[in-house]
């Protein structure tokens, strides 16, 4: 997790030194709208009250940083945006020159924190998004560290439990998108005697180890939606879902029609009982539609026709013999 900009820009106190162009009150104080170039090279363009920056203004630092927003007696106050030299940006509430209230901090590496602030620190409830992994921490913060009940959401699973000083501790559970949960607890890693004798503060650097206890079915969980769909997008989703349902219904009806066209042969256990020569559905089909059987029937018909023809020939020969005998006599 990226640290906040280590160099908090300090503004030059407003005084009578430096160049100034703008409005003044009867007492000669800077009052109203004006522009100033301070002795250190910083510039301010905005509103004044009794010689102090108060109201809306833009302060530019000589190192490239700048602040655009509200002021109260020379201090950043109200809504404002600070652009840091390293590319970080804070947009949100300010109180007494500090980030305080609610705001969004975009870090130089692309990470983003959105949530509550207290005395320049992330404090309260907030969401931290890691750019590289797209993981997301949603939960409590104390003095800039992840602490309290929270959810750490990854691409295909998430952890729900308690955090202390940025590490998960105690009981919790991992929820996997495949439809199950793994329950367990984070325990301190075993340390040697020499390590135990070290300073107690070093124990904060030891990462706890996960000890699983059981796996259960998936519990319905709805992730927090930061940007809910607009009514137009929601209607489009509903229309797409309805169209998909109609296509599925047509496919099912077509499948039923095809099944009705093709007759099925059902072989039950009762019809197979008591048979010594069990045969498969493929064998039964072979017996019903066998080319060898058809050829055998053709051979039988051919032999019968030949026998009938031979018998007719014999009868014809007998008739001829009788005719010759009668003629000779």
PDB file of C-alpha atoms in Angstrom:
ATOM      1  CA  UNK A   1       0.000   0.000   0.000  1.00  0.00           C
ATOM      2  CA  UNK A   2       1.390   3.357  -1.023  1.00  0.00           C
ATOM      3  CA  UNK A   3       2.275   5.920   1.633  1.00  0.00           C
ATOM      4  CA  UNK A   4       0.997   9.450   1.535  1.00  0.00           C
ATOM      5  CA  UNK A   5       3.189  12.138   0.104  1.00  0.00           C
ATOM      6  CA  UNK A   6       6.000  12.499   2.595  1.00  0.00           C
ATOM      7  CA  UNK A   7       6.451  16.169   1.834  1.00  0.00           C
ATOM      8  CA  UNK A   8       3.405  18.157   2.888  1.00  0.00           C
ATOM      9  CA  UNK A   9       3.774  21.543   1.320  1.00  0.00           C
ATOM     10  CA  UNK A  10       3.832  24.436   3.793  1.00  0.00           C
ATOM     11  CA  UNK A  11       2.615  27.798   2.669  1.00  0.00           C
ATOM     12  CA  UNK A  12       4.392  31.045   3.337  1.00  0.00           C
ATOM     13  CA  UNK A  13       2.626  33.144   5.994  1.00  0.00           C
ATOM     14  CA  UNK A  14       0.962  36.172   4.449  1.00  0.00           C
ATOM     15  CA  UNK A  15       2.556  39.472   5.390  1.00  0.00           C
ATOM     16  CA  UNK A  16       3.240  42.869   3.901  1.00  0.00           C
ATOM     17  CA  UNK A  17       6.396  41.631   2.176  1.00  0.00           C
ATOM     18  CA  UNK A  18       6.399  40.560  -1.422  1.00  0.00           C
ATOM     19  CA  UNK A  19       4.482  41.858  -4.377  1.00  0.00           C
ATOM     20  CA  UNK A  20       0.735  42.381  -4.217  1.00  0.00           C
ATOM     21  CA  UNK A  21      -1.827  43.559  -6.695  1.00  0.00           C
ATOM     22  CA  UNK A  22      -5.438  43.758  -5.646  1.00  0.00           C
ATOM     23  CA  UNK A  23      -8.077  45.204  -3.363  1.00  0.00           C
ATOM     24  CA  UNK A  24      -7.530  46.659   0.097  1.00  0.00           C
ATOM     25  CA  UNK A  25      -9.769  47.872   2.915  1.00  0.00           C
ATOM     26  CA  UNK A  26      -9.677  51.388   4.432  1.00  0.00           C
ATOM     27  CA  UNK A  27      -7.024  50.200   6.882  1.00  0.00           C
ATOM     28  CA  UNK A  28      -4.748  49.300   3.987  1.00  0.00           C
ATOM     29  CA  UNK A  29      -5.007  45.561   4.536  1.00  0.00           C
ATOM     30  CA  UNK A  30      -5.269  43.103   1.695  1.00  0.00           C
ATOM     31  CA  UNK A  31      -8.996  42.604   1.478  1.00  0.00           C
ATOM     32  CA  UNK A  32     -11.088  41.275  -1.388  1.00  0.00           C
ATOM     33  CA  UNK A  33      -9.628  39.866  -4.585  1.00  0.00           C
ATOM     34  CA  UNK A  34      -5.912  40.008  -5.174  1.00  0.00           C
ATOM     35  CA  UNK A  35      -2.699  38.428  -6.456  1.00  0.00           C
ATOM     36  CA  UNK A  36       0.482  38.052  -4.473  1.00  0.00           C
ATOM     37  CA  UNK A  37       4.026  36.820  -5.066  1.00  0.00           C
ATOM     38  CA  UNK A  38       5.597  35.823  -1.766  1.00  0.00           C
ATOM     39  CA  UNK A  39       9.325  36.252  -0.915  1.00  0.00           C
ATOM     40  CA  UNK A  40       9.969  32.470  -1.240  1.00  0.00           C
ATOM     41  CA  UNK A  41       8.676  32.408  -4.836  1.00  0.00           C
ATOM     42  CA  UNK A  42       5.199  31.002  -4.164  1.00  0.00           C
ATOM     43  CA  UNK A  43       2.176  32.769  -5.660  1.00  0.00           C
ATOM     44  CA  UNK A  44      -1.416  33.196  -4.528  1.00  0.00           C
ATOM     45  CA  UNK A  45      -4.410  34.296  -6.550  1.00  0.00           C
ATOM     46  CA  UNK A  46      -7.661  34.572  -4.623  1.00  0.00           C
ATOM     47  CA  UNK A  47      -9.654  36.173  -1.870  1.00  0.00           C
ATOM     48  CA  UNK A  48      -8.424  37.995   1.230  1.00  0.00           C
ATOM     49  CA  UNK A  49      -9.974  39.146   4.494  1.00  0.00           C
ATOM     50  CA  UNK A  50      -8.112  41.610   6.715  1.00  0.00           C
ATOM     51  CA  UNK A  51      -4.754  40.722   5.252  1.00  0.00           C
ATOM     52  CA  UNK A  52      -5.208  36.924   5.396  1.00  0.00           C
ATOM     53  CA  UNK A  53      -6.075  34.370   2.732  1.00  0.00           C
ATOM     54  CA  UNK A  54      -9.775  33.630   3.282  1.00  0.00           C
ATOM     55  CA  UNK A  55     -12.330  32.388   0.775  1.00  0.00           C
ATOM     56  CA  UNK A  56     -11.523  30.738  -2.548  1.00  0.00           C
ATOM     57  CA  UNK A  57      -8.064  30.825  -4.019  1.00  0.00           C
ATOM     58  CA  UNK A  58      -5.213  29.090  -5.842  1.00  0.00           C
ATOM     59  CA  UNK A  59      -1.820  28.720  -4.195  1.00  0.00           C
ATOM     60  CA  UNK A  60       1.129  27.639  -6.389  1.00  0.00           C
ATOM     61  CA  UNK A  61       4.345  26.370  -4.851  1.00  0.00           C
ATOM     62  CA  UNK A  62       7.689  26.993  -6.498  1.00  0.00           C
ATOM     63  CA  UNK A  63       8.293  23.195  -6.722  1.00  0.00           C
ATOM     64  CA  UNK A  64       5.218  22.685  -8.946  1.00  0.00           C
ATOM     65  CA  UNK A  65       2.636  21.703  -6.333  1.00  0.00           C
ATOM     66  CA  UNK A  66      -0.600  23.663  -6.109  1.00  0.00           C
ATOM     67  CA  UNK A  67      -3.772  23.932  -4.074  1.00  0.00           C
ATOM     68  CA  UNK A  68      -7.157  25.049  -5.394  1.00  0.00           C
ATOM     69  CA  UNK A  69      -9.948  25.518  -2.880  1.00  0.00           C
ATOM     70  CA  UNK A  70     -11.112  27.148   0.293  1.00  0.00           C
ATOM     71  CA  UNK A  71      -9.116  29.125   2.868  1.00  0.00           C
ATOM     72  CA  UNK A  72      -9.770  30.427   6.348  1.00  0.00           C
ATOM     73  CA  UNK A  73      -7.239  32.760   7.975  1.00  0.00           C
ATOM     74  CA  UNK A  74      -4.312  31.611   5.834  1.00  0.00           C
ATOM     75  CA  UNK A  75      -5.129  27.910   6.259  1.00  0.00           C
ATOM     76  CA  UNK A  76      -6.686  25.431   3.856  1.00  0.00           C
ATOM     77  CA  UNK A  77     -10.278  24.969   4.958  1.00  0.00           C
ATOM     78  CA  UNK A  78     -13.429  23.538   3.361  1.00  0.00           C
ATOM     79  CA  UNK A  79     -13.434  21.870  -0.044  1.00  0.00           C
ATOM     80  CA  UNK A  80     -10.156  21.818  -1.904  1.00  0.00           C
ATOM     81  CA  UNK A  81      -7.890  19.884  -4.269  1.00  0.00           C
ATOM     82  CA  UNK A  82      -4.154  19.520  -3.688  1.00  0.00           C
ATOM     83  CA  UNK A  83      -1.798  18.464  -6.497  1.00  0.00           C
ATOM     84  CA  UNK A  84       1.436  17.103  -5.044  1.00  0.00           C
ATOM     85  CA  UNK A  85       4.834  17.213  -6.790  1.00  0.00           C
ATOM     86  CA  UNK A  86       4.993  13.395  -7.160  1.00  0.00           C
ATOM     87  CA  UNK A  87       1.681  13.296  -9.072  1.00  0.00           C
ATOM     88  CA  UNK A  88      -0.570  12.423  -6.127  1.00  0.00           C
ATOM     89  CA  UNK A  89      -3.905  14.224  -5.868  1.00  0.00           C
ATOM     90  CA  UNK A  90      -6.208  14.791  -2.891  1.00  0.00           C
ATOM     91  CA  UNK A  91      -9.769  15.971  -3.454  1.00  0.00           C
ATOM     92  CA  UNK A  92     -11.952  16.546  -0.418  1.00  0.00           C
ATOM     93  CA  UNK A  93     -12.432  18.251   2.926  1.00  0.00           C
ATOM     94  CA  UNK A  94      -9.852  20.344   4.766  1.00  0.00           C
ATOM     95  CA  UNK A  95      -9.883  21.668   8.325  1.00  0.00           C
ATOM     96  CA  UNK A  96      -7.145  23.835   9.822  1.00  0.00           C
ATOM     97  CA  UNK A  97      -4.709  23.084   6.968  1.00  0.00           C
ATOM     98  CA  UNK A  98      -5.199  19.292   7.247  1.00  0.00           C
ATOM     99  CA  UNK A  99      -7.092  16.605   5.311  1.00  0.00           C
ATOM    100  CA  UNK A 100     -10.083  16.135   7.561  1.00  0.00           C
ATOM    101  CA  UNK A 101     -13.590  14.826   6.787  1.00  0.00           C
ATOM    102  CA  UNK A 102     -14.220  12.946   3.558  1.00  0.00           C
ATOM    103  CA  UNK A 103     -11.947  12.812   0.549  1.00  0.00           C
ATOM    104  CA  UNK A 104     -10.323  10.900  -2.282  1.00  0.00           C
ATOM    105  CA  UNK A 105      -6.573  10.420  -2.536  1.00  0.00           C
ATOM    106  CA  UNK A 106      -5.083   9.185  -5.817  1.00  0.00           C
ATOM    107  CA  UNK A 107      -1.515   7.995  -5.301  1.00  0.00           C
ATOM    108  CA  UNK A 108       1.374   8.309  -7.738  1.00  0.00           C
ATOM    109  CA  UNK A 109       1.309   4.526  -8.409  1.00  0.00           C
ATOM    110  CA  UNK A 110      -2.395   4.588  -9.316  1.00  0.00           C
ATOM    111  CA  UNK A 111      -3.820   3.275  -6.034  1.00  0.00           C
ATOM    112  CA  UNK A 112      -6.925   5.095  -4.789  1.00  0.00           C
ATOM    113  CA  UNK A 113      -8.315   5.664  -1.291  1.00  0.00           C
ATOM    114  CA  UNK A 114     -11.803   7.053  -0.872  1.00  0.00           C
ATOM    115  CA  UNK A 115     -13.243   7.588   2.577  1.00  0.00           C
ATOM    116  CA  UNK A 116     -12.926   9.373   5.894  1.00  0.00           C
ATOM    117  CA  UNK A 117      -9.950  11.414   7.126  1.00  0.00           C
ATOM    118  CA  UNK A 118      -8.898  12.725  10.527  1.00  0.00           C
ATOM    119  CA  UNK A 119      -5.966  15.056  11.159  1.00  0.00           C
ATOM    120  CA  UNK A 120      -4.323  14.294   7.792  1.00  0.00           C
ATOM    121  CA  UNK A 121      -4.674  10.490   8.224  1.00  0.00           C
ATOM    122  CA  UNK A 122      -7.007   7.879   6.749  1.00  0.00           C
ATOM    123  CA  UNK A 123      -9.288   7.305   9.701  1.00  0.00           C
ATOM    124  CA  UNK A 124     -12.810   5.842   9.886  1.00  0.00           C
ATOM    125  CA  UNK A 125     -14.454   3.954   7.031  1.00  0.00           C
ATOM    126  CA  UNK A 126     -12.845   3.851   3.634  1.00  0.00           C
ATOM    127  CA  UNK A 127     -12.109   1.898   0.459  1.00  0.00           C
ATOM    128  CA  UNK A 128      -8.605   1.302  -0.870  1.00  0.00           C
ATOM    129  CA  UNK A 129      -8.195   0.017  -4.444  1.00  0.00           C
ATOM    130  CA  UNK A 130      -4.885  -1.518  -5.556  1.00  0.00           C
ATOM    131  CA  UNK A 131      -4.271  -0.676  -9.207  1.00  0.00           C
ATOM    132  CA  UNK A 132      -1.867  -3.526 -10.035  1.00  0.00           C
ATOM    133  CA  UNK A 133      -4.028  -6.385  -8.728  1.00  0.00           C
ATOM    134  CA  UNK A 134      -7.451  -4.656  -8.778  1.00  0.00           C
ATOM    135  CA  UNK A 135      -7.922  -5.940  -5.223  1.00  0.00           C
ATOM    136  CA  UNK A 136     -10.093  -3.844  -2.938  1.00  0.00           C
ATOM    137  CA  UNK A 137     -10.085  -3.261   0.828  1.00  0.00           C
ATOM    138  CA  UNK A 138     -13.406  -2.051   2.265  1.00  0.00           C
ATOM    139  CA  UNK A 139     -13.515  -1.378   5.985  1.00  0.00           C
ATOM    140  CA  UNK A 140     -12.056   0.430   8.965  1.00  0.00           C
ATOM    141  CA  UNK A 141      -8.964   2.608   9.284  1.00  0.00           C
ATOM    142  CA  UNK A 142      -7.141   3.944  12.332  1.00  0.00           C
ATOM    143  CA  UNK A 143      -4.399   6.584  12.044  1.00  0.00           C
ATOM    144  CA  UNK A 144      -3.646   5.627   8.446  1.00  0.00           C
ATOM    145  CA  UNK A 145      -3.635   1.842   8.935  1.00  0.00           C
ATOM    146  CA  UNK A 146      -6.184  -0.812   7.999  1.00  0.00           C
ATOM    147  CA  UNK A 147      -7.910  -1.757  11.247  1.00  0.00           C
ATOM    148  CA  UNK A 148     -11.320  -3.123  12.271  1.00  0.00           C
ATOM    149  CA  UNK A 149     -13.955  -5.181  10.467  1.00  0.00           C
ATOM    150  CA  UNK A 150     -13.326  -5.278   6.740  1.00  0.00           C
ATOM    151  CA  UNK A 151     -13.529  -7.185   3.469  1.00  0.00           C
ATOM    152  CA  UNK A 152     -10.498  -7.743   1.249  1.00  0.00           C
ATOM    153  CA  UNK A 153     -11.833  -8.519  -2.219  1.00  0.00           C
ATOM    154  CA  UNK A 154      -9.712 -10.215  -4.889  1.00  0.00           C
ATOM    155  CA  UNK A 155     -10.479 -11.324  -8.447  1.00  0.00           C
ATOM    156  CA  UNK A 156     -12.120 -14.693  -7.655  1.00  0.00           C
ATOM    157  CA  UNK A 157     -12.301 -14.776  -3.861  1.00  0.00           C
ATOM    158  CA  UNK A 158     -12.453 -12.495  -0.858  1.00  0.00           C
ATOM    159  CA  UNK A 159     -11.643 -12.479   2.853  1.00  0.00           C
ATOM    160  CA  UNK A 160     -14.035 -11.212   5.471  1.00  0.00           C
ATOM    161  CA  UNK A 161     -12.761 -10.641   8.996  1.00  0.00           C
ATOM    162  CA  UNK A 162     -10.850  -8.314  11.272  1.00  0.00           C
ATOM    163  CA  UNK A 163      -7.662  -6.347  10.634  1.00  0.00           C
ATOM    164  CA  UNK A 164      -5.097  -4.820  12.993  1.00  0.00           C
ATOM    165  CA  UNK A 165      -2.244  -2.626  11.796  1.00  0.00           C
ATOM    166  CA  UNK A 166      -2.853  -3.694   8.205  1.00  0.00           C
ATOM    167  CA  UNK A 167      -2.889  -7.463   8.850  1.00  0.00           C
ATOM    168  CA  UNK A 168      -5.831  -9.880   9.251  1.00  0.00           C
ATOM    169  CA  UNK A 169      -6.183 -11.302  12.765  1.00  0.00           C
ATOM    170  CA  UNK A 170      -8.520 -13.717  14.553  1.00  0.00           C
ATOM    171  CA  UNK A 171     -11.510 -15.489  13.074  1.00  0.00           C
ATOM    172  CA  UNK A 172     -12.690 -14.908   9.550  1.00  0.00           C
ATOM    173  CA  UNK A 173     -13.567 -16.665   6.337  1.00  0.00           C
ATOM    174  CA  UNK A 174     -12.534 -16.862   2.701  1.00  0.00           C
ATOM    175  CA  UNK A 175     -15.413 -16.799   0.248  1.00  0.00           C
ATOM    176  CA  UNK A 176     -14.726 -18.383  -3.153  1.00  0.00           C
ATOM    177  CA  UNK A 177     -16.723 -17.653  -6.289  1.00  0.00           C
ATOM    178  CA  UNK A 178     -16.928 -21.393  -7.073  1.00  0.00           C
ATOM    179  CA  UNK A 179     -19.547 -21.669  -4.334  1.00  0.00           C
ATOM    180  CA  UNK A 180     -17.914 -22.460  -0.997  1.00  0.00           C
ATOM    181  CA  UNK A 181     -16.470 -20.805   2.076  1.00  0.00           C
ATOM    182  CA  UNK A 182     -13.395 -21.691   4.108  1.00  0.00           C
ATOM    183  CA  UNK A 183     -13.647 -20.756   7.775  1.00  0.00           C
ATOM    184  CA  UNK A 184     -10.688 -20.376  10.091  1.00  0.00           C
ATOM    185  CA  UNK A 185      -8.512 -17.897  11.924  1.00  0.00           C
ATOM    186  CA  UNK A 186      -5.265 -16.009  11.587  1.00  0.00           C
ATOM    187  CA  UNK A 187      -2.774 -16.892  14.308  1.00  0.00           C
ATOM    188  CA  UNK A 188       0.647 -15.527  15.126  1.00  0.00           C
ATOM    189  CA  UNK A 189       3.511 -17.455  13.612  1.00  0.00           C
ATOM    190  CA  UNK A 190       5.600 -19.475  16.042  1.00  0.00           C
ATOM    191  CA  UNK A 191       8.719 -17.641  17.176  1.00  0.00           C
ATOM    192  CA  UNK A 192      11.946 -18.820  18.716  1.00  0.00           C
ATOM    193  CA  UNK A 193      13.062 -17.799  22.169  1.00  0.00           C
ATOM    194  CA  UNK A 194      15.538 -15.290  20.798  1.00  0.00           C
ATOM    195  CA  UNK A 195      12.834 -13.639  18.715  1.00  0.00           C
ATOM    196  CA  UNK A 196      10.485 -13.484  21.704  1.00  0.00           C
ATOM    197  CA  UNK A 197      13.106 -11.587  23.675  1.00  0.00           C
ATOM    198  CA  UNK A 198      13.255  -8.863  21.023  1.00  0.00           C
ATOM    199  CA  UNK A 199      11.381  -5.599  21.311  1.00  0.00           C
ATOM    200  CA  UNK A 200       7.598  -6.074  21.455  1.00  0.00           C
ATOM    201  CA  UNK A 201       7.122  -3.588  18.625  1.00  0.00           C
ATOM    202  CA  UNK A 202       8.850  -5.995  16.241  1.00  0.00           C
ATOM    203  CA  UNK A 203       5.925  -8.421  16.674  1.00  0.00           C
ATOM    204  CA  UNK A 204       3.855  -6.079  14.537  1.00  0.00           C
ATOM    205  CA  UNK A 205       6.076  -6.978  11.579  1.00  0.00           C
ATOM    206  CA  UNK A 206       5.286 -10.703  11.841  1.00  0.00           C
ATOM    207  CA  UNK A 207       2.591 -11.669   9.353  1.00  0.00           C
ATOM    208  CA  UNK A 208      -0.049 -13.979  10.921  1.00  0.00           C
ATOM    209  CA  UNK A 209      -0.671 -17.405   9.367  1.00  0.00           C
ATOM    210  CA  UNK A 210      -4.045 -18.713   8.233  1.00  0.00           C
ATOM    211  CA  UNK A 211      -5.349 -21.827  10.004  1.00  0.00           C
ATOM    212  CA  UNK A 212      -8.392 -23.349   8.292  1.00  0.00           C
ATOM    213  CA  UNK A 213     -11.057 -25.154  10.339  1.00  0.00           C
ATOM    214  CA  UNK A 214     -13.898 -26.117   7.963  1.00  0.00           C
ATOM    215  CA  UNK A 215     -15.388 -25.642   4.511  1.00  0.00           C
ATOM    216  CA  UNK A 216     -19.091 -24.878   4.128  1.00  0.00           C
ATOM    217  CA  UNK A 217     -21.547 -24.093   1.380  1.00  0.00           C
ATOM    218  CA  UNK A 218     -21.660 -20.701  -0.196  1.00  0.00           C
ATOM    219  CA  UNK A 219     -23.533 -17.998   1.727  1.00  0.00           C
ATOM    220  CA  UNK A 220     -25.347 -15.452  -0.410  1.00  0.00           C
ATOM    221  CA  UNK A 221     -23.328 -12.243  -0.458  1.00  0.00           C
ATOM    222  CA  UNK A 222     -23.856  -9.098  -2.463  1.00  0.00           C
ATOM    223  CA  UNK A 223     -20.769  -6.924  -2.981  1.00  0.00           C
ATOM    224  CA  UNK A 224     -21.107  -3.231  -2.423  1.00  0.00           C
ATOM    225  CA  UNK A 225     -21.971  -1.386  -5.607  1.00  0.00           C
ATOM    226  CA  UNK A 226     -20.193   1.952  -5.686  1.00  0.00           C
ATOM    227  CA  UNK A 227     -21.640   2.995  -9.034  1.00  0.00           C
ATOM    228  CA  UNK A 228     -25.108   1.431  -9.508  1.00  0.00           C
ATOM    229  CA  UNK A 229     -26.392   1.254 -13.103  1.00  0.00           C
ATOM    230  CA  UNK A 230     -28.551   4.072 -14.401  1.00  0.00           C
ATOM    231  CA  UNK A 231     -32.272   3.425 -15.120  1.00  0.00           C
ATOM    232  CA  UNK A 232     -31.465   3.276 -18.845  1.00  0.00           C
ATOM    233  CA  UNK A 233     -28.722   0.693 -18.344  1.00  0.00           C
ATOM    234  CA  UNK A 234     -30.969  -1.332 -16.041  1.00  0.00           C
ATOM    235  CA  UNK A 235     -33.746  -1.413 -18.674  1.00  0.00           C
ATOM    236  CA  UNK A 236     -31.259  -2.588 -21.306  1.00  0.00           C
ATOM    237  CA  UNK A 237     -30.115  -5.395 -19.026  1.00  0.00           C
ATOM    238  CA  UNK A 238     -33.710  -6.477 -18.413  1.00  0.00           C
ATOM    239  CA  UNK A 239     -34.465  -6.452 -22.161  1.00  0.00           C
ATOM    240  CA  UNK A 240     -31.382  -8.545 -22.910  1.00  0.00           C
ATOM    241  CA  UNK A 241     -32.336 -11.030 -20.181  1.00  0.00           C
ATOM    242  CA  UNK A 242     -35.903 -11.329 -21.534  1.00  0.00           C
ATOM    243  CA  UNK A 243     -34.645 -11.893 -25.101  1.00  0.00           C
ATOM    244  CA  UNK A 244     -32.267 -14.604 -23.886  1.00  0.00           C
ATOM    245  CA  UNK A 245     -35.172 -16.288 -22.052  1.00  0.00           C
ATOM    246  CA  UNK A 246     -37.302 -16.298 -25.222  1.00  0.00           C
ATOM    247  CA  UNK A 247     -34.473 -17.839 -27.269  1.00  0.00           C
ATOM    248  CA  UNK A 248     -34.017 -20.562 -24.665  1.00  0.00           C
ATOM    249  CA  UNK A 249     -37.765 -21.331 -24.715  1.00  0.00           C
ATOM    250  CA  UNK A 250     -37.697 -21.698 -28.536  1.00  0.00           C
ATOM    251  CA  UNK A 251     -34.709 -24.041 -28.339  1.00  0.00           C
ATOM    252  CA  UNK A 252     -36.441 -26.199 -25.729  1.00  0.00           C
ATOM    253  CA  UNK A 253     -39.637 -26.395 -27.830  1.00  0.00           C
ATOM    254  CA  UNK A 254     -37.609 -27.404 -30.894  1.00  0.00           C
ATOM    255  CA  UNK A 255     -35.836 -30.095 -28.912  1.00  0.00           C
ATOM    256  CA  UNK A 256     -39.166 -31.533 -27.718  1.00  0.00           C
ATOM    257  CA  UNK A 257     -40.492 -31.658 -31.319  1.00  0.00           C
ATOM    258  CA  UNK A 258     -37.398 -33.532 -32.510  1.00  0.00           C
ATOM    259  CA  UNK A 259     -37.774 -36.068 -29.704  1.00  0.00           C
ATOM    260  CA  UNK A 260     -41.391 -36.747 -30.734  1.00  0.00           C
ATOM    261  CA  UNK A 261     -40.302 -37.483 -34.335  1.00  0.00           C
ATOM    262  CA  UNK A 262     -37.782 -40.167 -33.336  1.00  0.00           C
ATOM    263  CA  UNK A 263     -39.360 -43.244 -31.676  1.00  0.00           C
ATOM    264  CA  UNK A 264     -37.438 -44.670 -28.780  1.00  0.00           C
ATOM    265  CA  UNK A 265     -36.876 -48.295 -27.767  1.00  0.00           C
ATOM    266  CA  UNK A 266     -37.118 -48.785 -24.060  1.00  0.00           C
ATOM    267  CA  UNK A 267     -35.395 -51.783 -22.532  1.00  0.00           C
ATOM    268  CA  UNK A 268     -36.526 -52.303 -18.946  1.00  0.00           C
ATOM    269  CA  UNK A 269     -35.032 -54.499 -16.305  1.00  0.00           C
ATOM    270  CA  UNK A 270     -38.275 -56.511 -16.178  1.00  0.00           C
ATOM    271  CA  UNK A 271     -38.065 -57.463 -19.879  1.00  0.00           C
ATOM    272  CA  UNK A 272     -34.471 -58.599 -19.411  1.00  0.00           C
ATOM    273  CA  UNK A 273     -35.200 -60.790 -16.391  1.00  0.00           C
ATOM    274  CA  UNK A 274     -35.418 -64.561 -16.963  1.00  0.00           C
ATOM    275  CA  UNK A 275     -33.390 -64.445 -20.197  1.00  0.00           C
ATOM    276  CA  UNK A 276     -30.298 -66.631 -20.470  1.00  0.00           C
ATOM    277  CA  UNK A 277     -29.001 -64.985 -23.629  1.00  0.00           C
ATOM    278  CA  UNK A 278     -28.734 -61.346 -22.703  1.00  0.00           C
ATOM    279  CA  UNK A 279     -27.928 -59.051 -25.586  1.00  0.00           C
ATOM    280  CA  UNK A 280     -27.390 -55.365 -25.987  1.00  0.00           C
ATOM    281  CA  UNK A 281     -29.539 -52.813 -27.739  1.00  0.00           C
ATOM    282  CA  UNK A 282     -26.986 -52.767 -30.555  1.00  0.00           C
ATOM    283  CA  UNK A 283     -27.268 -56.609 -30.984  1.00  0.00           C
ATOM    284  CA  UNK A 284     -31.042 -56.392 -31.053  1.00  0.00           C
ATOM    285  CA  UNK A 285     -30.852 -53.800 -33.801  1.00  0.00           C
ATOM    286  CA  UNK A 286     -28.445 -56.028 -35.733  1.00  0.00           C
ATOM    287  CA  UNK A 287     -30.866 -58.968 -35.521  1.00  0.00           C
ATOM    288  CA  UNK A 288     -33.795 -56.868 -36.707  1.00  0.00           C
ATOM    289  CA  UNK A 289     -31.919 -55.269 -39.592  1.00  0.00           C
ATOM    290  CA  UNK A 290     -29.377 -57.992 -40.607  1.00  0.00           C
ATOM    291  CA  UNK A 291     -28.254 -58.335 -44.288  1.00  0.00           C
ATOM    292  CA  UNK A 292     -27.335 -62.031 -43.680  1.00  0.00           C
ATOM    293  CA  UNK A 293     -30.866 -62.831 -42.617  1.00  0.00           C
ATOM    294  CA  UNK A 294     -32.310 -61.181 -45.706  1.00  0.00           C
ATOM    295  CA  UNK A 295     -29.890 -63.130 -47.922  1.00  0.00           C
ATOM    296  CA  UNK A 296     -30.903 -66.455 -46.269  1.00  0.00           C
ATOM    297  CA  UNK A 297     -34.551 -65.834 -47.056  1.00  0.00           C
ATOM    298  CA  UNK A 298     -33.671 -65.126 -50.708  1.00  0.00           C
ATOM    299  CA  UNK A 299     -31.755 -68.464 -50.950  1.00  0.00           C
ATOM    300  CA  UNK A 300     -34.727 -70.451 -49.617  1.00  0.00           C
ATOM    301  CA  UNK A 301     -37.046 -68.906 -52.224  1.00  0.00           C
ATOM    302  CA  UNK A 302     -34.531 -69.673 -55.006  1.00  0.00           C
ATOM    303  CA  UNK A 303     -34.278 -73.405 -54.058  1.00  0.00           C
ATOM    304  CA  UNK A 304     -38.047 -73.742 -53.978  1.00  0.00           C
ATOM    305  CA  UNK A 305     -38.343 -72.226 -57.456  1.00  0.00           C
ATOM    306  CA  UNK A 306     -35.642 -74.560 -58.834  1.00  0.00           C
ATOM    307  CA  UNK A 307     -37.339 -77.676 -57.373  1.00  0.00           C
ATOM    308  CA  UNK A 308     -40.662 -76.654 -58.936  1.00  0.00           C
ATOM    309  CA  UNK A 309     -38.960 -76.152 -62.300  1.00  0.00           C
ATOM    310  CA  UNK A 310     -37.228 -79.579 -62.155  1.00  0.00           C
ATOM    311  CA  UNK A 311     -40.524 -81.267 -61.339  1.00  0.00           C
ATOM    312  CA  UNK A 312     -42.177 -79.608 -64.347  1.00  0.00           C
ATOM    313  CA  UNK A 313     -39.302 -80.740 -66.603  1.00  0.00           C
ATOM    314  CA  UNK A 314     -39.679 -84.375 -65.420  1.00  0.00           C
ATOM    315  CA  UNK A 315     -43.390 -84.305 -66.147  1.00  0.00           C
ATOM    316  CA  UNK A 316     -42.731 -82.978 -69.675  1.00  0.00           C
ATOM    317  CA  UNK A 317     -40.204 -85.795 -70.342  1.00  0.00           C
ATOM    318  CA  UNK A 318     -42.717 -88.460 -69.190  1.00  0.00           C
ATOM    319  CA  UNK A 319     -45.362 -87.065 -71.570  1.00  0.00           C
ATOM    320  CA  UNK A 320     -42.929 -87.193 -74.512  1.00  0.00           C
ATOM    321  CA  UNK A 321     -41.982 -90.837 -73.726  1.00  0.00           C
ATOM    322  CA  UNK A 322     -45.625 -91.895 -73.661  1.00  0.00           C
ATOM    323  CA  UNK A 323     -46.236 -90.191 -76.998  1.00  0.00           C
ATOM    324  CA  UNK A 324     -43.324 -92.053 -78.681  1.00  0.00           C
ATOM    325  CA  UNK A 325     -44.547 -95.428 -77.349  1.00  0.00           C
ATOM    326  CA  UNK A 326     -48.034 -94.909 -78.693  1.00  0.00           C
ATOM    327  CA  UNK A 327     -46.771 -93.864 -82.131  1.00  0.00           C
ATOM    328  CA  UNK A 328     -44.482 -96.935 -82.509  1.00  0.00           C
ATOM    329  CA  UNK A 329     -47.166 -99.313 -81.651  1.00  0.00           C
TER     330      UNK A 329
END
